[in-house]
Backbone as ProteinMPNN parsed JSONL, in Angstrom:
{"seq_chain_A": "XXXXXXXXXXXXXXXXXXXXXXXXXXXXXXXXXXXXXXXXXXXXXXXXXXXXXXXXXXXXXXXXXXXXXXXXXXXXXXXXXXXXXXXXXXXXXXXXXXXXXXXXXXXXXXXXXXXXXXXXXXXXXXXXXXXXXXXXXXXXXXXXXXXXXXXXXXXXXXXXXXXXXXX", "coords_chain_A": {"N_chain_A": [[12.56, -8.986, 8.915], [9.712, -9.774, 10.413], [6.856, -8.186, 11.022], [7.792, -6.161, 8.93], [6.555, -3.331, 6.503], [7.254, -3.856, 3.407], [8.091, -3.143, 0.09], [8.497, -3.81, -3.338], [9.546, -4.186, -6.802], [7.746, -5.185, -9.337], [8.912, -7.377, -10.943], [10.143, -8.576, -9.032], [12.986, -11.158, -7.783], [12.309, -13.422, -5.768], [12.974, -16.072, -4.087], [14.136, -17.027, -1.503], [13.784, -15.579, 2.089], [15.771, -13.977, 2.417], [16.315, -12.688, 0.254], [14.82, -10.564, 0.149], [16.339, -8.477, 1.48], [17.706, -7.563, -0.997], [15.634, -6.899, -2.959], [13.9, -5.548, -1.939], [12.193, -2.49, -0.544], [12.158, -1.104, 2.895], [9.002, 0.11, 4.187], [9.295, 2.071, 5.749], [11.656, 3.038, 5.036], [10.968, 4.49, 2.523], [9.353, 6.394, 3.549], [10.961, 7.757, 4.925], [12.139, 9.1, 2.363], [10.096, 11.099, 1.921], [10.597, 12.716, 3.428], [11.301, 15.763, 3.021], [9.285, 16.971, 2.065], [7.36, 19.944, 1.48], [4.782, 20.725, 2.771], [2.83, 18.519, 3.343], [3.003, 14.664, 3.408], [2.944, 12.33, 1.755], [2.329, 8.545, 0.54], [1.207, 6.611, -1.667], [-0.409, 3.032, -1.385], [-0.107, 0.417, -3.969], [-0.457, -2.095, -3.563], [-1.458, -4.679, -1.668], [0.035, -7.4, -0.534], [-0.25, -11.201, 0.787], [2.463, -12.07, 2.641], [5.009, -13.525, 0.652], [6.389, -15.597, 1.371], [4.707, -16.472, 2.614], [3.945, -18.095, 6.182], [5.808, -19.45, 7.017], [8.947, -18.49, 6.054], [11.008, -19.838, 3.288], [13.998, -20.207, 4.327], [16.919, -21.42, 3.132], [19.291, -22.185, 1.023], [19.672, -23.542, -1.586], [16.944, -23.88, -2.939], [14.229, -23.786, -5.207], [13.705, -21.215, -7.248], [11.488, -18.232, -7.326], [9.319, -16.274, -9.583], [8.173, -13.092, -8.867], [4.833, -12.182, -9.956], [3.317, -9.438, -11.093], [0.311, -7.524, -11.904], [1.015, -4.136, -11.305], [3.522, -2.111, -10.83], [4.594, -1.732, -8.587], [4.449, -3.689, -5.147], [3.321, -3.997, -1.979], [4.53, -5.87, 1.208], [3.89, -7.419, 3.909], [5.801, -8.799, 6.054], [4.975, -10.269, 7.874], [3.368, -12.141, 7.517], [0.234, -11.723, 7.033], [-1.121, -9.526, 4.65], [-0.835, -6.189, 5.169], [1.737, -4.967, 7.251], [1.198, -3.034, 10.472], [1.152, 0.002, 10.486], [3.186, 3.433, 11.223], [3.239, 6.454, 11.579], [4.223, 9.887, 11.574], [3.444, 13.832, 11.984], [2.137, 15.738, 9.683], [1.514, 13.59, 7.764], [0.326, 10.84, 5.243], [-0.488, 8.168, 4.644], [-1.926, 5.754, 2.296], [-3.792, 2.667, 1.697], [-4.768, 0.129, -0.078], [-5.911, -1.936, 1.331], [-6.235, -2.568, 5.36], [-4.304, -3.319, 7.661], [-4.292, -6.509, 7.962], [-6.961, -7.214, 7.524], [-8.858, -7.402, 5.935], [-10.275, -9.216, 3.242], [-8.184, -9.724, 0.134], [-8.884, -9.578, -3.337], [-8.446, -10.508, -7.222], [-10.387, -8.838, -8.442], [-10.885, -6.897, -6.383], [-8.135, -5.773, -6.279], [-8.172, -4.339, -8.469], [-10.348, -2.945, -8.163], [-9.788, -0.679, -6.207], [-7.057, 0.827, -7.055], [-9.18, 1.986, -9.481], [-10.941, 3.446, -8.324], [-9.294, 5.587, -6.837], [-7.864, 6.435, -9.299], [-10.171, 7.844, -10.539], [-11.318, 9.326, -8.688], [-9.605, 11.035, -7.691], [-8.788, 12.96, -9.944], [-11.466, 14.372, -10.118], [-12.21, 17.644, -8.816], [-11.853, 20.52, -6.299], [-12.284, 18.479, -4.593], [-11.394, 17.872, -0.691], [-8.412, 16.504, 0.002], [-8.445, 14.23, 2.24], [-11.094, 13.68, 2.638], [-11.187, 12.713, -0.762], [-10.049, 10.088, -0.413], [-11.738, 9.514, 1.652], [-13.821, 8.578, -0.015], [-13.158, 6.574, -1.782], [-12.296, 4.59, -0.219], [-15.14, 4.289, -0.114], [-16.311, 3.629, -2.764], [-14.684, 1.248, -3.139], [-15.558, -0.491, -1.125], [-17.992, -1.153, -2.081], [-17.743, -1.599, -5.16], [-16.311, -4.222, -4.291], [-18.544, -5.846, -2.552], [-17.869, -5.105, 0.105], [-15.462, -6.835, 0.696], [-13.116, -6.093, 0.623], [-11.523, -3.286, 2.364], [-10.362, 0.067, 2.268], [-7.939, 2.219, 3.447], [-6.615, 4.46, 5.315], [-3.804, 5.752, 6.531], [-2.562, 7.992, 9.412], [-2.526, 11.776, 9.498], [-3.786, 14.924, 8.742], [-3.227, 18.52, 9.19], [-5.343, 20.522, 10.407], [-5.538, 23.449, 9.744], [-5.023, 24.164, 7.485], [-6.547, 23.373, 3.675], [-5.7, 20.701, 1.734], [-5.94, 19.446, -1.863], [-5.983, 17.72, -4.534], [-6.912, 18.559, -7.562], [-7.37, 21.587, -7.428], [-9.656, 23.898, -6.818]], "CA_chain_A": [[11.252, -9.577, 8.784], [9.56, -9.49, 11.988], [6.273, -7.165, 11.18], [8.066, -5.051, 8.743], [5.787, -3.687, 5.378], [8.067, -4.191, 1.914], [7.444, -2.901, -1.112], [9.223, -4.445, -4.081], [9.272, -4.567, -7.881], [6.598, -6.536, -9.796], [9.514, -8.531, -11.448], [11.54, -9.208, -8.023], [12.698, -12.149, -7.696], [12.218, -14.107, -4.467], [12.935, -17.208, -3.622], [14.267, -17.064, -0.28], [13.4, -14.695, 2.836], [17.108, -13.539, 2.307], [16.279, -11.973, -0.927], [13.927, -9.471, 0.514], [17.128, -7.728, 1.701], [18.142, -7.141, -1.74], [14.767, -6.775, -3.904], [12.38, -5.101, -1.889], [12.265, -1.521, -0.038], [10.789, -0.903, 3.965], [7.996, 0.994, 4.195], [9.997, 3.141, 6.247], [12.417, 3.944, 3.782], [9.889, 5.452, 1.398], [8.551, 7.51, 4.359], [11.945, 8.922, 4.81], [12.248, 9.924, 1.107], [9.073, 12.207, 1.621], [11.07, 14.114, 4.516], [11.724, 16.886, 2.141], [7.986, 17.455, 1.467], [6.977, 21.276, 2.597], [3.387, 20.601, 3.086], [2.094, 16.833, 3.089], [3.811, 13.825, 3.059], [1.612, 11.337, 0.775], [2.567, 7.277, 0.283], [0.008, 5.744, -1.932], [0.667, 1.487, -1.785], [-1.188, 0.233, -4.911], [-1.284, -3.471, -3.324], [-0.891, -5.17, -0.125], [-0.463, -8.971, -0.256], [0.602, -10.904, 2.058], [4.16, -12.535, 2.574], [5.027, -14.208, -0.215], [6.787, -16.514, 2.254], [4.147, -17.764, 4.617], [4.418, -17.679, 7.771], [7.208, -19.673, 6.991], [9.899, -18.344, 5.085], [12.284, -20.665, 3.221], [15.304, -20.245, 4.111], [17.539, -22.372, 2.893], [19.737, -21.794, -0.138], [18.685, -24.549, -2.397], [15.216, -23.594, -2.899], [13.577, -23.244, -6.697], [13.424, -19.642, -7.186], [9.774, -18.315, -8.302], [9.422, -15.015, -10.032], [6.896, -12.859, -8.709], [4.426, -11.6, -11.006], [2.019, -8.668, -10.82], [0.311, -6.134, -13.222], [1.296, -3.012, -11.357], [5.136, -1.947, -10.713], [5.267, -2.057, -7.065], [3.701, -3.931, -4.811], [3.945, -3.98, -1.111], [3.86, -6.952, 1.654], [3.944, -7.453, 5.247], [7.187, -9.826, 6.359], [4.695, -10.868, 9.279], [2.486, -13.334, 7.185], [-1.081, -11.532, 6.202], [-1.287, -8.317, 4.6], [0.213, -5.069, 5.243], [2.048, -4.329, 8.663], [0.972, -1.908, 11.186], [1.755, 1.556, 9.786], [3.074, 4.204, 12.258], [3.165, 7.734, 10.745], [4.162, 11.316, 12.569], [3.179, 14.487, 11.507], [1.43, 15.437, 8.328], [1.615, 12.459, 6.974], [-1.003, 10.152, 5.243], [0.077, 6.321, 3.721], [-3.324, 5.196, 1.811], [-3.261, 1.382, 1.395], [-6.002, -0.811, -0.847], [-6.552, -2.549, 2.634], [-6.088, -2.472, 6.549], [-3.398, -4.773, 7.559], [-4.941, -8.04, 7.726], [-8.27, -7.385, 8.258], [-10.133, -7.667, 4.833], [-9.253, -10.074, 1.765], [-8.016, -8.937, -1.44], [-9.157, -10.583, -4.565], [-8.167, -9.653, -8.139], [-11.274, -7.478, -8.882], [-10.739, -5.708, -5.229], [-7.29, -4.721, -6.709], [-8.479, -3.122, -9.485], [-11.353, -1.463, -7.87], [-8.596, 0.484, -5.269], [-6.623, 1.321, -8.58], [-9.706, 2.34, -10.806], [-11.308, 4.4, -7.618], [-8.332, 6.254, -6.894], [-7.741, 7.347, -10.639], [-11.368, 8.699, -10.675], [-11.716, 10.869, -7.421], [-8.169, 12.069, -7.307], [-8.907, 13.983, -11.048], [-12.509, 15.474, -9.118], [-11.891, 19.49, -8.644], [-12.345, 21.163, -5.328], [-12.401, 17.835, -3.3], [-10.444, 17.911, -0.186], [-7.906, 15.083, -0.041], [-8.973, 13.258, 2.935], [-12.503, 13.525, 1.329], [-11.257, 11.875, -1.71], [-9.45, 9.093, 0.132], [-12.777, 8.17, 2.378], [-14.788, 8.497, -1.153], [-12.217, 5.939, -2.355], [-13.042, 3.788, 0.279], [-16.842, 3.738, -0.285], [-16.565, 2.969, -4.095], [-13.806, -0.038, -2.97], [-16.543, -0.882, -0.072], [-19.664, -1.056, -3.011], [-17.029, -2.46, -6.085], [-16.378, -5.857, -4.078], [-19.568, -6.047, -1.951], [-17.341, -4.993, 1.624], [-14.467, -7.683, 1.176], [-11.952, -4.56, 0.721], [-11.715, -1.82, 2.925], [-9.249, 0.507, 1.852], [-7.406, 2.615, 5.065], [-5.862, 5.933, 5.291], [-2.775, 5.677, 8.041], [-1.892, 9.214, 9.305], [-3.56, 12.444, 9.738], [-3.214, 16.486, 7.542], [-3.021, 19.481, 9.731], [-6.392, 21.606, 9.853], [-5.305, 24.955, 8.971], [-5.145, 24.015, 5.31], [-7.201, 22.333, 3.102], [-5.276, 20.082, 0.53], [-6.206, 19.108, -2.997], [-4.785, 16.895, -5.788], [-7.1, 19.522, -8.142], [-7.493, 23.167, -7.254], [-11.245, 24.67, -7.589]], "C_chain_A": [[10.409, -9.041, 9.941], [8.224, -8.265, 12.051], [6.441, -6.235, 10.498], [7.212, -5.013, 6.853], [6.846, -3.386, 4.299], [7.176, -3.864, 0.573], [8.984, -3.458, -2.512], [8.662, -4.485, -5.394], [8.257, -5.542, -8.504], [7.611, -7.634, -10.519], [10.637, -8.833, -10.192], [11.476, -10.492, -7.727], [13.512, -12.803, -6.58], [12.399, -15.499, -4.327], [13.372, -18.233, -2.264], [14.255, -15.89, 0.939], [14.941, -13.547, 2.447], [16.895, -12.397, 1.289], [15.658, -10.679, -1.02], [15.161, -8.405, 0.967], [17.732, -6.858, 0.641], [17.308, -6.813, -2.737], [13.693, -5.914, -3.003], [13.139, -3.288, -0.678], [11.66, -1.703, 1.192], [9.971, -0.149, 3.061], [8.791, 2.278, 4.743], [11.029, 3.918, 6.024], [11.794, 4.535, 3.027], [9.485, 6.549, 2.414], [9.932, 8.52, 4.723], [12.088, 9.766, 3.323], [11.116, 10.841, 0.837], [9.882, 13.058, 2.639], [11.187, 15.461, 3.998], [10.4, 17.747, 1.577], [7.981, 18.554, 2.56], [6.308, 21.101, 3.512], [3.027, 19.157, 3.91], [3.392, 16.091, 3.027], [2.736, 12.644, 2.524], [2.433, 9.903, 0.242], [0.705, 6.845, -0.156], [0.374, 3.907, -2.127], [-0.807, 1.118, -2.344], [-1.393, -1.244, -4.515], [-0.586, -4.05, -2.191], [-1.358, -6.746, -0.505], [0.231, -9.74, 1.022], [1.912, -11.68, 1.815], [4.269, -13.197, 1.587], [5.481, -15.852, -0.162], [5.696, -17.423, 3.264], [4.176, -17.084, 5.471], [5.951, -18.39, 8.319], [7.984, -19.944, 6.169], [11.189, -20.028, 4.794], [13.67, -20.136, 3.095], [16.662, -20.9, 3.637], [18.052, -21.909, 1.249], [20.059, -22.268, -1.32], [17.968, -24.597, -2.98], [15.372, -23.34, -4.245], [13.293, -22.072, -6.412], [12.673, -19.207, -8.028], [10.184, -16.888, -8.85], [7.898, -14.453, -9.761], [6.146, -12.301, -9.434], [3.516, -10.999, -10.305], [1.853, -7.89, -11.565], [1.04, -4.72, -13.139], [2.694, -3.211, -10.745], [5.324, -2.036, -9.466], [4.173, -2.971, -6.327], [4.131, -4.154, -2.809], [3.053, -5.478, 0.219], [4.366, -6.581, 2.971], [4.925, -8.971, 5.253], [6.651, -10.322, 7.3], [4.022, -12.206, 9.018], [1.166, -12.319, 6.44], [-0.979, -9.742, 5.956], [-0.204, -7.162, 4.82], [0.256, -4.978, 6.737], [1.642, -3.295, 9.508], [1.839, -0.669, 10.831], [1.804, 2.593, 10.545], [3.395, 5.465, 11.343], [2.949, 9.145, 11.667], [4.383, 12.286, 11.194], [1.996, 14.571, 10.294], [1.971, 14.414, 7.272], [0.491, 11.783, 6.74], [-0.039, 8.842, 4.471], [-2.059, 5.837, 3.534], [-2.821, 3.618, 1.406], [-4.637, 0.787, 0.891], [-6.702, -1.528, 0.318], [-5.988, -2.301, 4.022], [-5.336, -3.743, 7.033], [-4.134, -6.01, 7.273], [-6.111, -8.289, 8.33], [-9.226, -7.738, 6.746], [-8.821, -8.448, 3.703], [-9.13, -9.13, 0.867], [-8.363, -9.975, -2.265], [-8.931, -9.649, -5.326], [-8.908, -8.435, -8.075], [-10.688, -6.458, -7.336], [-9.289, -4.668, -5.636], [-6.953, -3.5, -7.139], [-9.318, -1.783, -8.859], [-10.399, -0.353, -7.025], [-8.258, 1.229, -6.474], [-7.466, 2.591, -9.429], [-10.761, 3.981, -9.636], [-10.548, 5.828, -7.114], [-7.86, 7.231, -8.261], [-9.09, 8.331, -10.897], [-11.26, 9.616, -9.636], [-10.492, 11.901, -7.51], [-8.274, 12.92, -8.622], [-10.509, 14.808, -10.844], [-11.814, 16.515, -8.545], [-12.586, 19.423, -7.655], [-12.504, 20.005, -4.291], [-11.189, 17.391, -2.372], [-9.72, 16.486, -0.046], [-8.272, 13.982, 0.925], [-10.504, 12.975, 2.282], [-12.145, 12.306, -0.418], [-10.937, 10.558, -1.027], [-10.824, 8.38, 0.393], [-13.943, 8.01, 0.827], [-13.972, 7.14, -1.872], [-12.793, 4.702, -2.002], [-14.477, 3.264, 0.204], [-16.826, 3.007, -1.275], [-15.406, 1.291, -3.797], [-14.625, -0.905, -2.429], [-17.309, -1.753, -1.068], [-18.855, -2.183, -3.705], [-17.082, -4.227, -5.399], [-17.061, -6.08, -2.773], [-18.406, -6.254, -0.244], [-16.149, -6.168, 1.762], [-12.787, -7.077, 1.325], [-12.118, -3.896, 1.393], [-10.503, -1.381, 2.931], [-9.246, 1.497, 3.429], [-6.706, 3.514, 4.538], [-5.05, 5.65, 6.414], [-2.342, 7.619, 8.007], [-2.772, 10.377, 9.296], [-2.711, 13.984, 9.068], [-3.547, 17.214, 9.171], [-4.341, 20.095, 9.714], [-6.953, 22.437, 9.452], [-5.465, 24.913, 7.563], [-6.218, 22.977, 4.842], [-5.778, 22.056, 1.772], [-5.924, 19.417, -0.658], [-5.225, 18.455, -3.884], [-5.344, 18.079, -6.998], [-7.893, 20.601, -7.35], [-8.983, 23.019, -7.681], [-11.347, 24.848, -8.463]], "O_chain_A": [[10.511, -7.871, 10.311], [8.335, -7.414, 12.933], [5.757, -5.242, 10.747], [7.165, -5.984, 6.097], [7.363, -2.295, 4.541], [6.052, -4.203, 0.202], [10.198, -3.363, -2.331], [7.464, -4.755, -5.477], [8.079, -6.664, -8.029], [7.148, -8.763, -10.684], [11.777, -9.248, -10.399], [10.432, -11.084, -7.453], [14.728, -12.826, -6.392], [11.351, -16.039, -4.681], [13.165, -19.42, -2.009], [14.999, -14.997, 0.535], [14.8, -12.339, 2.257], [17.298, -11.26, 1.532], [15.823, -9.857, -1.921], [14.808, -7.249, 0.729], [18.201, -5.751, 0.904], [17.926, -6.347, -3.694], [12.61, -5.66, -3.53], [14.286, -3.157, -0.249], [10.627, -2.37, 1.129], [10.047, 0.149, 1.869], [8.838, 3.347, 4.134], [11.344, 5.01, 6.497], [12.404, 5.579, 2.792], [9.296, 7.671, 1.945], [9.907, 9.75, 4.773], [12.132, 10.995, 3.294], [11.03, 11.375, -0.269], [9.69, 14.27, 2.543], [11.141, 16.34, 4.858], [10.403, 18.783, 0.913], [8.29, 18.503, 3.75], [6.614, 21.169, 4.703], [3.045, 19.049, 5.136], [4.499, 16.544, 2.735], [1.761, 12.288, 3.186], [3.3, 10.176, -0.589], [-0.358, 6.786, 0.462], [1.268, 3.526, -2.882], [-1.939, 1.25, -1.878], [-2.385, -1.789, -4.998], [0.595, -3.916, -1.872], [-2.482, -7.211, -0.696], [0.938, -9.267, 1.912], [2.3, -11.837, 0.658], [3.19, -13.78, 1.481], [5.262, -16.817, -0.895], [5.73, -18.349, 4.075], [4.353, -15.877, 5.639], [6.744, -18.185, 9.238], [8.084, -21.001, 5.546], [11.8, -20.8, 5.533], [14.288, -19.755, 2.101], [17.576, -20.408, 4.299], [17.289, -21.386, 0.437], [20.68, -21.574, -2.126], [18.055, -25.448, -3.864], [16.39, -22.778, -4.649], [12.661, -21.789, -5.394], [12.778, -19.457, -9.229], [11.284, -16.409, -8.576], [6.834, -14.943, -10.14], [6.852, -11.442, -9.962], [2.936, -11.441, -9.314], [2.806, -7.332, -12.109], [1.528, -4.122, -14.098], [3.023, -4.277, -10.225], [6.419, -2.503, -9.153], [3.054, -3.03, -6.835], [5.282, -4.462, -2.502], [1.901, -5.907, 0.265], [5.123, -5.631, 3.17], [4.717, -9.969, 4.563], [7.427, -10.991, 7.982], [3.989, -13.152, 9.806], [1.217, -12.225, 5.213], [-0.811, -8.904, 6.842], [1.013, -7.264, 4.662], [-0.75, -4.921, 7.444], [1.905, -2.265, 8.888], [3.059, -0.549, 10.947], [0.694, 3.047, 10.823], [3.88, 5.202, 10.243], [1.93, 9.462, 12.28], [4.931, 12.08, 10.111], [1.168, 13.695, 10.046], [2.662, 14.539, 6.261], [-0.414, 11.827, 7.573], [1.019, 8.945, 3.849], [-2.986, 5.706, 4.333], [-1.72, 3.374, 0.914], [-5.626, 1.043, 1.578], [-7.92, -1.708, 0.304], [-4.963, -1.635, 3.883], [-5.681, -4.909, 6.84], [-4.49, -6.294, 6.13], [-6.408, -9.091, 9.215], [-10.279, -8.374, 6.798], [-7.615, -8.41, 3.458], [-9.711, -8.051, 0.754], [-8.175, -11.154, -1.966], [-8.98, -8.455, -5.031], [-8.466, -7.322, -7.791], [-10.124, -5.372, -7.473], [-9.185, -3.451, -5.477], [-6.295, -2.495, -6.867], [-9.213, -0.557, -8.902], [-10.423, 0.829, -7.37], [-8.979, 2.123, -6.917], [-6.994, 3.636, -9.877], [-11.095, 5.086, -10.064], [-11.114, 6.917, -7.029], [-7.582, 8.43, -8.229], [-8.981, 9.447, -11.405], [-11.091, 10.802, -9.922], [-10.459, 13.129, -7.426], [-7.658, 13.959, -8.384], [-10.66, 15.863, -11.461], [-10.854, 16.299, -7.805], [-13.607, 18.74, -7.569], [-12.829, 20.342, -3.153], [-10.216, 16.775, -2.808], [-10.38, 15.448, 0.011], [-8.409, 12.844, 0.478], [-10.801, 12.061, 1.513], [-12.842, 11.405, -0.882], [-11.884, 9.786, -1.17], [-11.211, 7.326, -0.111], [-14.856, 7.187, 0.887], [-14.664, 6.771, -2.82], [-13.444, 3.926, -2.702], [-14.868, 2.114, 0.408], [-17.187, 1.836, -1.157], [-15.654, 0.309, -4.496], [-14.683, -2.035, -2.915], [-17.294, -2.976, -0.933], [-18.936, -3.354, -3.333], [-17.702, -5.173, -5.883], [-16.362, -6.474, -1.84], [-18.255, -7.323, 0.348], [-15.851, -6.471, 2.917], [-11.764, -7.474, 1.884], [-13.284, -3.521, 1.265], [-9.568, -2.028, 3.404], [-10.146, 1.533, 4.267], [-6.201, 3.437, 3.418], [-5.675, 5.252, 7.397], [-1.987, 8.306, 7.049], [-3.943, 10.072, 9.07], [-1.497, 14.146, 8.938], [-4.006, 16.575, 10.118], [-4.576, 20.271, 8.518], [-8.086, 22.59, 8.995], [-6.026, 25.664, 6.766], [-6.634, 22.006, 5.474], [-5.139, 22.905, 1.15], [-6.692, 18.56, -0.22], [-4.006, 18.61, -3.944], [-4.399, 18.663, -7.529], [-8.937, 20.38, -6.738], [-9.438, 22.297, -8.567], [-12.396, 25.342, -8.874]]}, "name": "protein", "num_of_chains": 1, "seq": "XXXXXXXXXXXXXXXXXXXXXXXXXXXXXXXXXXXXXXXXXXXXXXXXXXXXXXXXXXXXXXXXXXXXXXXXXXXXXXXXXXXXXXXXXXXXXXXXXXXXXXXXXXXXXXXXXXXXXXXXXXXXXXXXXXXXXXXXXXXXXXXXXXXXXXXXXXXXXXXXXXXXXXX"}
């Protein structure tokens, strides 16, 4: 627990802090499974909520066990209480997240707009990827009048330009 960000199935099912050991992924396990990338290393997290626990987990092995529900297949949380955890990231690496740890709310629509902004820029030709990212951010910004601000963790190399589409 302790600060660390989790990403986990939309049907995992939680009902005690315990369970996070066996239903959900670090963050920092996913960032190892890009080690193998030539170029880039790219984590997109399609939703940051926050603990599902609180601030205070039940522990106890008793407990009614909820099922978490969400539209999209993963979703990722911070084990600290609000939001997504502080995200450390070496090299070319980038982690894009719908929000900045626990600095802006999420509401449904803000979900979507991350989601529906992201599917639009990233199929735009010739724009460089950090470019799409902070374009991401604006339309997230506009979509739910500034209660989102989506965050790029991590920084590309300058020698290259990267693209999701080619010129």
């Amino acid at each position: 627990m302790g600060g660390v960000t989790i990403s986990f199935r939309s049907n995992a099912r939680l009902a005690v802090d315990r369970d996070i050991e066996y239903e959900a992924v670090p963050l920092s396990q996913v960032l190892r499974a890009t080690d193998a990338a030539k170029k880039i290393k790219l984590v997109m997290l399609d939703a940051c909520r926050d603990n599902p626990f609180g601030t205070a987990p039940d522990r106890g092995a008793g407990s009614r066990r909820q099922n978490v529900h969400r539209r999209r297949a993963v979703a990722s949380r911070s084990t600290s209480g609000r939001g997504l955890a502080e995200v450390k990231v070496a090299g070319a690496t980038l982690v894009v997240s719908p929000r900045k740890t626990d600095r802006s709310r999420s509401t449904a629509k803000a979900a979507f707009a991350f989601a529906v902004a992201v599917v639009q820029r990233i199929a735009t030709p010739g724009v460089e990827i950090n470019k799409v990212f902070r374009l991401v951010r604006d339309d997230v910004m506009e979509a739910t009048a500034g209660l989102q601000e989506p965050y790029t963790y991590g920084s590309l190399p300058g020698k290259e330009d990267f693209f999701f589409v080619a010129r």
